[in-house]
GROMACS .gro file of C-alpha atoms in nm:
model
  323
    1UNK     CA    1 -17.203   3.299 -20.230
    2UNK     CA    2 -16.873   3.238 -20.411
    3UNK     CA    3 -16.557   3.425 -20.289
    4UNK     CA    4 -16.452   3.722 -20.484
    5UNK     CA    5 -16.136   3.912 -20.471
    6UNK     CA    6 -16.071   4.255 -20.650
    7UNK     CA    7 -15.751   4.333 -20.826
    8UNK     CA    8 -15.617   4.719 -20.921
    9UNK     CA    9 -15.304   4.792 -21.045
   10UNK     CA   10 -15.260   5.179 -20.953
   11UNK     CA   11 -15.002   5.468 -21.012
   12UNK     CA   12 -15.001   5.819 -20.868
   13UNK     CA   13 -15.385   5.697 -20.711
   14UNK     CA   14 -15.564   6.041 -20.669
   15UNK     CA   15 -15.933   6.175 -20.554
   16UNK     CA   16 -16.074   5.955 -20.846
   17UNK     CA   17 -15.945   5.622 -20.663
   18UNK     CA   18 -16.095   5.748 -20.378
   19UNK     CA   19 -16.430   5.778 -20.507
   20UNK     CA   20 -16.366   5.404 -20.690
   21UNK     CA   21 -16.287   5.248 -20.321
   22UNK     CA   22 -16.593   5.448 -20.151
   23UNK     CA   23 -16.825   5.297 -20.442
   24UNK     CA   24 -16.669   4.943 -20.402
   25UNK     CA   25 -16.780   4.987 -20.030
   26UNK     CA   26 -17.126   5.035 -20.129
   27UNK     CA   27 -17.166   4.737 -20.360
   28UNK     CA   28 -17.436   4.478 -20.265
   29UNK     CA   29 -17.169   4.207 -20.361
   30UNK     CA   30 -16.890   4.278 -20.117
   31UNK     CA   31 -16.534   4.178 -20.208
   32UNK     CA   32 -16.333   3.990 -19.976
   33UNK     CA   33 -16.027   4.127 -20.036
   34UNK     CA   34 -15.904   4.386 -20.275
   35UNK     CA   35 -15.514   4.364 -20.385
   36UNK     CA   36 -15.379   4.644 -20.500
   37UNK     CA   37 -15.041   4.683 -20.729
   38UNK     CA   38 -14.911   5.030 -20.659
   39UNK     CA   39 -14.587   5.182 -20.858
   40UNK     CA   40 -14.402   5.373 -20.643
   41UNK     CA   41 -14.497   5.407 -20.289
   42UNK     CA   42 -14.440   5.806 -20.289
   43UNK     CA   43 -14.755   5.827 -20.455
   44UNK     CA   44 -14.969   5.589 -20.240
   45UNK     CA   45 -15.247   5.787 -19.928
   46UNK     CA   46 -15.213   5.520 -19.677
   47UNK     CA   47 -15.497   5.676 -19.532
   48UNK     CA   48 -15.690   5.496 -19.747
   49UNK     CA   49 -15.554   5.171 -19.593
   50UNK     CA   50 -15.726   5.280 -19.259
   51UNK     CA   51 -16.053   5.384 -19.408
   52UNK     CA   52 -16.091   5.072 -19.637
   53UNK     CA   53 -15.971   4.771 -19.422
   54UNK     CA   54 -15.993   4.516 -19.677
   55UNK     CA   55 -15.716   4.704 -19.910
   56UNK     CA   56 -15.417   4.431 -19.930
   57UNK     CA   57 -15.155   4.682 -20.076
   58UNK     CA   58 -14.807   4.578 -20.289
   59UNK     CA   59 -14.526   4.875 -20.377
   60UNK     CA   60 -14.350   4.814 -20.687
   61UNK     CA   61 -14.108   5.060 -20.897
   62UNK     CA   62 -14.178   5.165 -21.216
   63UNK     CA   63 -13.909   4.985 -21.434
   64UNK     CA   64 -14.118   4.641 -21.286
   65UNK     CA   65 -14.448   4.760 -21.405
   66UNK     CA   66 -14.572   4.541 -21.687
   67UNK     CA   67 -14.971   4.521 -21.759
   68UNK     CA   68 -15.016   4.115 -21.754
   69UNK     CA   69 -14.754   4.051 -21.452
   70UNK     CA   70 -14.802   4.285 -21.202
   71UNK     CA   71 -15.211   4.163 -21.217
   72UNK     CA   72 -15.103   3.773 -21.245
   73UNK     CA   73 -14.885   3.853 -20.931
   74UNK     CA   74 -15.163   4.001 -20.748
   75UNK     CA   75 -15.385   3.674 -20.884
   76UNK     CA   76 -15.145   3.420 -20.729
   77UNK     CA   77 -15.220   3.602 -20.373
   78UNK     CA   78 -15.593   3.514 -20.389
   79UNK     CA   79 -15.807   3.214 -20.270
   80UNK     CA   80 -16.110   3.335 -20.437
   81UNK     CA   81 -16.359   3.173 -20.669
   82UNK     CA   82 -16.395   3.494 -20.865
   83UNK     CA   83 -16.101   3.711 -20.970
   84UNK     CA   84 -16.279   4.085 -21.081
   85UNK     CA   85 -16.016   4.323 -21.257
   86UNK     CA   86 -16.006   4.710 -21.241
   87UNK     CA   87 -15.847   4.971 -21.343
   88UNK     CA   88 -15.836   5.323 -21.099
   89UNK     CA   89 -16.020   5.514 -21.341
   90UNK     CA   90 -16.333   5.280 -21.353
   91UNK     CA   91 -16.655   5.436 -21.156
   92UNK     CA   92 -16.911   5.167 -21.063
   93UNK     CA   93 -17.228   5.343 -21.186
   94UNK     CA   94 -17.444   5.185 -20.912
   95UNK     CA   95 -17.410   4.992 -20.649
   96UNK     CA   96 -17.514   4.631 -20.837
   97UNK     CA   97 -17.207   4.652 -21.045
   98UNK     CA   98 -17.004   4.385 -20.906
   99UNK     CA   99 -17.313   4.200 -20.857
  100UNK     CA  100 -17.442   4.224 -21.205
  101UNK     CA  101 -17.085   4.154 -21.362
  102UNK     CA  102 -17.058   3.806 -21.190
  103UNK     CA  103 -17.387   3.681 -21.240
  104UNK     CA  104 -17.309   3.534 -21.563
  105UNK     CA  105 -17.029   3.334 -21.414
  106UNK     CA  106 -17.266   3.231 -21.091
  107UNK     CA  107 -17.542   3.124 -21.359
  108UNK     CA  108 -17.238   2.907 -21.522
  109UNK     CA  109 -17.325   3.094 -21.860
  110UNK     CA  110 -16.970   3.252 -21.916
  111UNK     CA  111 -16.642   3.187 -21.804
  112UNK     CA  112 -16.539   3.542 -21.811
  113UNK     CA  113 -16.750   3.863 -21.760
  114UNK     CA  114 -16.691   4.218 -21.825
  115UNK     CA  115 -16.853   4.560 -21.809
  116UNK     CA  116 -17.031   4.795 -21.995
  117UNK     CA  117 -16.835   5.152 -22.021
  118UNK     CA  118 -17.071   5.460 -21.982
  119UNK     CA  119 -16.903   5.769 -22.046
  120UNK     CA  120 -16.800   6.050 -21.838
  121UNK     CA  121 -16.977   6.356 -21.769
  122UNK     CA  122 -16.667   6.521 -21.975
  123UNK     CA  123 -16.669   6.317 -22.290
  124UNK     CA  124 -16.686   6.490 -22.561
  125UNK     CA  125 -16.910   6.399 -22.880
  126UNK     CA  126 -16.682   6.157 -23.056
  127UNK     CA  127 -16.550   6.008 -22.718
  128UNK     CA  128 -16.905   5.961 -22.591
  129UNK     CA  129 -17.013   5.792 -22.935
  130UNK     CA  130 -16.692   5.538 -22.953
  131UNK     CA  131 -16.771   5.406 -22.571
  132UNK     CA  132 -17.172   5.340 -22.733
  133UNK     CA  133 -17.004   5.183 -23.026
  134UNK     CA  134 -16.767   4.949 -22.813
  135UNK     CA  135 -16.990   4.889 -22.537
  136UNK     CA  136 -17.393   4.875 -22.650
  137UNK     CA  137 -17.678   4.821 -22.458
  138UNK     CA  138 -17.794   4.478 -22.522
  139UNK     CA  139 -17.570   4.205 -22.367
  140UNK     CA  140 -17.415   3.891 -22.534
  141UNK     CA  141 -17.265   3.546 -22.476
  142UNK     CA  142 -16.995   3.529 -22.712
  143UNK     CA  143 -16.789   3.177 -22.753
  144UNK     CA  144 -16.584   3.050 -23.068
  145UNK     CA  145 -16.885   2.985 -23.307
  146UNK     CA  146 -16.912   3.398 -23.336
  147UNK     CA  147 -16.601   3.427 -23.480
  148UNK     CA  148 -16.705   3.396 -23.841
  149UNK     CA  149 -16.953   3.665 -23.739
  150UNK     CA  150 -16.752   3.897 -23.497
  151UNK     CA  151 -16.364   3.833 -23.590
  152UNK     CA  152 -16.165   4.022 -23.345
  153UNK     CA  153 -16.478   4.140 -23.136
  154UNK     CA  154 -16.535   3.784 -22.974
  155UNK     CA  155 -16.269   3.853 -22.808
  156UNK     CA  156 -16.262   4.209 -22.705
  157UNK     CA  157 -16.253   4.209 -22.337
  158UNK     CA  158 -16.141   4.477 -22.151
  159UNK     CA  159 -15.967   4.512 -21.766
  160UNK     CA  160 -16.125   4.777 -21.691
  161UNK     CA  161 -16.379   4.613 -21.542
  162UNK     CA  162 -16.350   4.213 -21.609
  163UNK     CA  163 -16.419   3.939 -21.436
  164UNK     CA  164 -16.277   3.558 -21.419
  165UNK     CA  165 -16.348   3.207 -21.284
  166UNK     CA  166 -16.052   3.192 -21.109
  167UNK     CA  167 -15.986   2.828 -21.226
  168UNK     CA  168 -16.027   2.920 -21.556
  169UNK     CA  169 -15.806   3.174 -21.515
  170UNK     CA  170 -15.573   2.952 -21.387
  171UNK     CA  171 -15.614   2.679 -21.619
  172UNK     CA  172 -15.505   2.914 -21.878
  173UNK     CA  173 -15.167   3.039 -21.757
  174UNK     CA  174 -15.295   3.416 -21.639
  175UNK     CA  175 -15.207   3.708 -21.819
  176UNK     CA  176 -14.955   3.706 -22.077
  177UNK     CA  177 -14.610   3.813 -21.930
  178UNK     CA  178 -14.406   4.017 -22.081
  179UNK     CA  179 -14.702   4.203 -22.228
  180UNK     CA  180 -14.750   4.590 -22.333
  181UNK     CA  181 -15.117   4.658 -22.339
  182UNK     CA  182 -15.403   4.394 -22.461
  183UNK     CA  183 -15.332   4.149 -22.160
  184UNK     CA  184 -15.753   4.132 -22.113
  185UNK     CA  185 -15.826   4.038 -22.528
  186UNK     CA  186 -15.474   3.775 -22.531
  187UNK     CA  187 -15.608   3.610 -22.238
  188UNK     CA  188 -15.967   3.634 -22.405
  189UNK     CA  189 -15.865   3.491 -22.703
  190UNK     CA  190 -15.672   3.187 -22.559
  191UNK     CA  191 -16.009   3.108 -22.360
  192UNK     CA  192 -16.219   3.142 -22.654
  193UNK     CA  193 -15.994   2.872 -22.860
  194UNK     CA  194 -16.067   2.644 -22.536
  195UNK     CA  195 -16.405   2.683 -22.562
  196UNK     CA  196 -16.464   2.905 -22.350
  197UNK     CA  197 -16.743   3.175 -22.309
  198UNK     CA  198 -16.709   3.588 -22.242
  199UNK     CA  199 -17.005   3.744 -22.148
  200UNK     CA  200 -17.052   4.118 -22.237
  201UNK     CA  201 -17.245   4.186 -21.959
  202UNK     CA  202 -17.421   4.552 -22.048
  203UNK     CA  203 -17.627   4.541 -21.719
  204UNK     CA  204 -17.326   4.622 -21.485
  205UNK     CA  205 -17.199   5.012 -21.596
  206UNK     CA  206 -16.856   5.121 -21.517
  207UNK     CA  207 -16.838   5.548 -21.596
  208UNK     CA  208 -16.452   5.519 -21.794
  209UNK     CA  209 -16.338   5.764 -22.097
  210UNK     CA  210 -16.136   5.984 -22.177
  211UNK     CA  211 -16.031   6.259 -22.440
  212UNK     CA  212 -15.733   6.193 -22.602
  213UNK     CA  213 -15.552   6.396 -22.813
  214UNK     CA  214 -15.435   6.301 -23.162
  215UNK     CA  215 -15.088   6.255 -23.018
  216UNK     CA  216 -15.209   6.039 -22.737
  217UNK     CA  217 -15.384   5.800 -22.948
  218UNK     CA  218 -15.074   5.755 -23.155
  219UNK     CA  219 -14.867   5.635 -22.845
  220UNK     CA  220 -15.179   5.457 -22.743
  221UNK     CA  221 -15.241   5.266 -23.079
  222UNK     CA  222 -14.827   5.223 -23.129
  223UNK     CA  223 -14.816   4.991 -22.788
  224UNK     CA  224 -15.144   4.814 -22.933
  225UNK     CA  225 -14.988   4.719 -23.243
  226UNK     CA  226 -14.700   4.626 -23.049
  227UNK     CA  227 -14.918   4.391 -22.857
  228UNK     CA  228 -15.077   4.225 -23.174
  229UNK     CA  229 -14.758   4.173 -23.379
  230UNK     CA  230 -14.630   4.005 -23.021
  231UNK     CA  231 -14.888   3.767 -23.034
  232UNK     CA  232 -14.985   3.706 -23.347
  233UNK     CA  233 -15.170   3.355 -23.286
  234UNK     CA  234 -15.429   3.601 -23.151
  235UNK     CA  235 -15.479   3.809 -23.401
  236UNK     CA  236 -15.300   3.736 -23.748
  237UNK     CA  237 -15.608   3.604 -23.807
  238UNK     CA  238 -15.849   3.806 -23.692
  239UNK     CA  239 -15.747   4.229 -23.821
  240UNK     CA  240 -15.858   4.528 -23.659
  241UNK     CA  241 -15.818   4.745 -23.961
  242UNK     CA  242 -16.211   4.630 -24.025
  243UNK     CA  243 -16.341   4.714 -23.748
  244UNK     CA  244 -16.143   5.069 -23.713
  245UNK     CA  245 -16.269   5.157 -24.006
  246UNK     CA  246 -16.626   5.082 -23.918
  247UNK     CA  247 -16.616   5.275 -23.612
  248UNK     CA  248 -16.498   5.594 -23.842
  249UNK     CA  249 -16.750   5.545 -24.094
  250UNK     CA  250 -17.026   5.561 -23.839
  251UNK     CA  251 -16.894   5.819 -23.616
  252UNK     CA  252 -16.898   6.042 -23.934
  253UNK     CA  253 -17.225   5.946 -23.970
  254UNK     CA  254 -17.348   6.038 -23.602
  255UNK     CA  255 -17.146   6.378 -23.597
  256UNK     CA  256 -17.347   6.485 -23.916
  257UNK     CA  257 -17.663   6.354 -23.777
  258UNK     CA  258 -17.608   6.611 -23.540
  259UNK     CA  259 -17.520   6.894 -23.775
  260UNK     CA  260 -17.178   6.868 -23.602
  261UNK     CA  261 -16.988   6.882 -23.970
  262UNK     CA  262 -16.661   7.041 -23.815
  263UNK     CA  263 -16.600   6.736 -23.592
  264UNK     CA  264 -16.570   6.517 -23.921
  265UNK     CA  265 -16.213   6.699 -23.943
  266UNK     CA  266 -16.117   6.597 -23.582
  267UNK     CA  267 -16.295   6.225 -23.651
  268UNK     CA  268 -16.040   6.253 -23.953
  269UNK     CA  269 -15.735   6.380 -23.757
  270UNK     CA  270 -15.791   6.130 -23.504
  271UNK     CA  271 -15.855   5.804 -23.674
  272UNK     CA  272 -15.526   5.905 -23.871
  273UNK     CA  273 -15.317   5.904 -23.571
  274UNK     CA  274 -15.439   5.591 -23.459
  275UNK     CA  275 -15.373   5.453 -23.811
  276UNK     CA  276 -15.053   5.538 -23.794
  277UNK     CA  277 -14.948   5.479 -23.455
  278UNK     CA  278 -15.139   5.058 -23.520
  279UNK     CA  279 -14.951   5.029 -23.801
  280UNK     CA  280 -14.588   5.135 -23.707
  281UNK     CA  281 -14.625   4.945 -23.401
  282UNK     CA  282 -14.706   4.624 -23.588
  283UNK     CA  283 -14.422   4.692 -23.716
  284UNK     CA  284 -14.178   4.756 -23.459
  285UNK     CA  285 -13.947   4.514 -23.521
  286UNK     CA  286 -13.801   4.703 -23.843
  287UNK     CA  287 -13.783   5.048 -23.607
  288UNK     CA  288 -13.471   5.136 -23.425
  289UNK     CA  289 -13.482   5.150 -23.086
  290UNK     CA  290 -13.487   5.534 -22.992
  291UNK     CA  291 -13.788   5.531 -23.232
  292UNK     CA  292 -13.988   5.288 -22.996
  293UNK     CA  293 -13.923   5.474 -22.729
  294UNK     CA  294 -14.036   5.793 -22.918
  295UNK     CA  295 -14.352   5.641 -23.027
  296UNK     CA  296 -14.465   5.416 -22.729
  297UNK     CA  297 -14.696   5.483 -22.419
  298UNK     CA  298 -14.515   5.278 -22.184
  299UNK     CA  299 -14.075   5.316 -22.180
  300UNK     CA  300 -14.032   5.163 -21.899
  301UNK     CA  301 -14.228   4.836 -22.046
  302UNK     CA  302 -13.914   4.852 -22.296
  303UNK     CA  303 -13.639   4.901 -22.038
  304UNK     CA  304 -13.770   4.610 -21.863
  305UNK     CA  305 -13.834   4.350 -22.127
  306UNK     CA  306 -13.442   4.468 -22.214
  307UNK     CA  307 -13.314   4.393 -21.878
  308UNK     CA  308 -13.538   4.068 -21.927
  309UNK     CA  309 -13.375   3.907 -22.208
  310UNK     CA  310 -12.997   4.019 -22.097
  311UNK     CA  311 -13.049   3.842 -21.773
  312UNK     CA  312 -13.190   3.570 -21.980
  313UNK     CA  313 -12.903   3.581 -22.218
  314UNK     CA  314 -12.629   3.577 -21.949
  315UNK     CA  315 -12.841   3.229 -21.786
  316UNK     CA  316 -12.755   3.097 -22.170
  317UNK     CA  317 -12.414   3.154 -22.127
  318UNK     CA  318 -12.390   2.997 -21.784
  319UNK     CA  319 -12.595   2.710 -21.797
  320UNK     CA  320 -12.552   2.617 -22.139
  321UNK     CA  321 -12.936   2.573 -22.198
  322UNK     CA  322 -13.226   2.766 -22.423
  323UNK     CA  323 -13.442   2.985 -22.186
   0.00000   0.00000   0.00000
């Protein structure tokens, strides 16, 4: 058996992360360490570090908290074969979750791995219907001959519950750093221009949703068009705006399936949030900067990348070179 290490960036950790570490516990395929990121060690139960031994836990502060390099960090600690990525709120639905997520990188039919989202008890209609659309039933290899065929869904991975060959992983640079959301689908895309293969592995179920609010999935969709027009050599060519609109048209569809004709307002009122939140943060450039900072999920992402290219700007002055 290949070495596997398990990596979860955390903030304010409550009962939920709990339940996450008592599951991992109870996974056929055992981890052999699992790193954890924490911002801001007020929040942390080191309890926990006493009831789950293998816990390897790193404090950080808030204004350091950036999606790809707080998990490349954590990546550069481990010796494993397998890197698997999660995020607090993930539930392993049984305990062959881990196993079934890396089987496609033990059979050497995927370089990268993730998991099928099942959603929570709690999910309401349209919630519940967007995790079936995202994350189906049947599972798929998908490489760079699908992109004709899938455009931006070849590579929609998602950290939630991911796994890596760690040399592969390597090979590829890690997570992009600075990065505001999207670090799984950037590094996803990279490995699919290698050549590479991502297995949506539907036979290992993580429970994840949740029931955002119009408002929500404006800030939400802002820092993901942020993300896209930051890297646009992974997806200029490749839009969303298809695919969004796909998912609206059916969900309509489902809700009056169901005689449900009231929630085709709220599939209305949502989808135009997250219009409008993708397409102001694709264009964030043109916005001033207490408009960002209005619209966006994550401030402190902006504070930081700020502090980032003055310290960058002051090495210009001194040493006279391009950084």
């Amino acid at each position: 058996m290949e070495h596997l290490d398990i990596i979860i960036p955390t903030f304010k950790p409550d009962a939920g992360f709990a339940k996450l570490l008592r599951s991992l516990a109870l996974q056929v395929i055992q981890a052999d360490n699992i790193f954890i990121i924490n911002t801001e060690e007020q929040y942390w139960n080191k309890e926990w570090e006493e009831e789950f031994p293998k816990l390897k836990v790193f404090h950080i502060k808030q204004d350091e908290f950036d999606h790809g390099a707080v998990r490349h960090a954590a990546a550069k600690l481990s010796n494993a074969d397998i890197l698997v990525f999660m995020t607090q709120d993930a539930l392993p639905a049984d305990e062959n979750t881990i196993g079934n997520l890396i089987q496609p990188l033990l059979e050497k039919k995927a370089e990268i791995s993730y998991c099928r989202q099942i959603p929570a008890p709690d999910a309401d209609m349209i919630e519940a219907f967007t995790r079936n659309f995202n994350y189906p039933a049947s599972s798929r290899i998908k490489s760079k001959k699908d992109l004709k065929e899938l455009g931006i869904k070849t590579f929609f991975c998602t950290n939630v519950c991911c796994a890596y060959v760690k040399s592969i992983y390597d090979s590829l640079g890690g997570f992009p750093r600075p990065v505001i959301l999207n670090e799984d689908a950037i590094l996803a895309g990279r490995a699919v221009e290698k050549g590479y293969r991502i297995s949506y592995t539907a036979e290992a179920q993580v429970i994840h949703s949740h029931n955002y609010s119009g408002i929500k999935q404006f800030h939400r969709n802002f820092d993901i068009g942020v993300s896209h027009a930051m890297y646009p050599e992974i997806f200029l060519d490749y839009p969303s705006e298809n695919e969004g609109i796909k998912l609206v048209k059916q969900t309509m569809s489902y809700v009056c399936k169901k005689k449900k004709f009231w929630l085709v307002f709220k599939v209305v009122w949502l989808s135009a949030w997250k219009y409008l939140g993708y397409s102001l943060g694709k264009r964030y450039r043109r916005l001033s900067g207490k408009a960002i900072l209005r619209y966006t999920m994550n401030p402190f992402f902006w504070e930081h990348l700020s502090k980032k290219r003055a310290a960058n700007k002051d090495r210009q002055v001194i040493g006279g070179n391009d950084v």
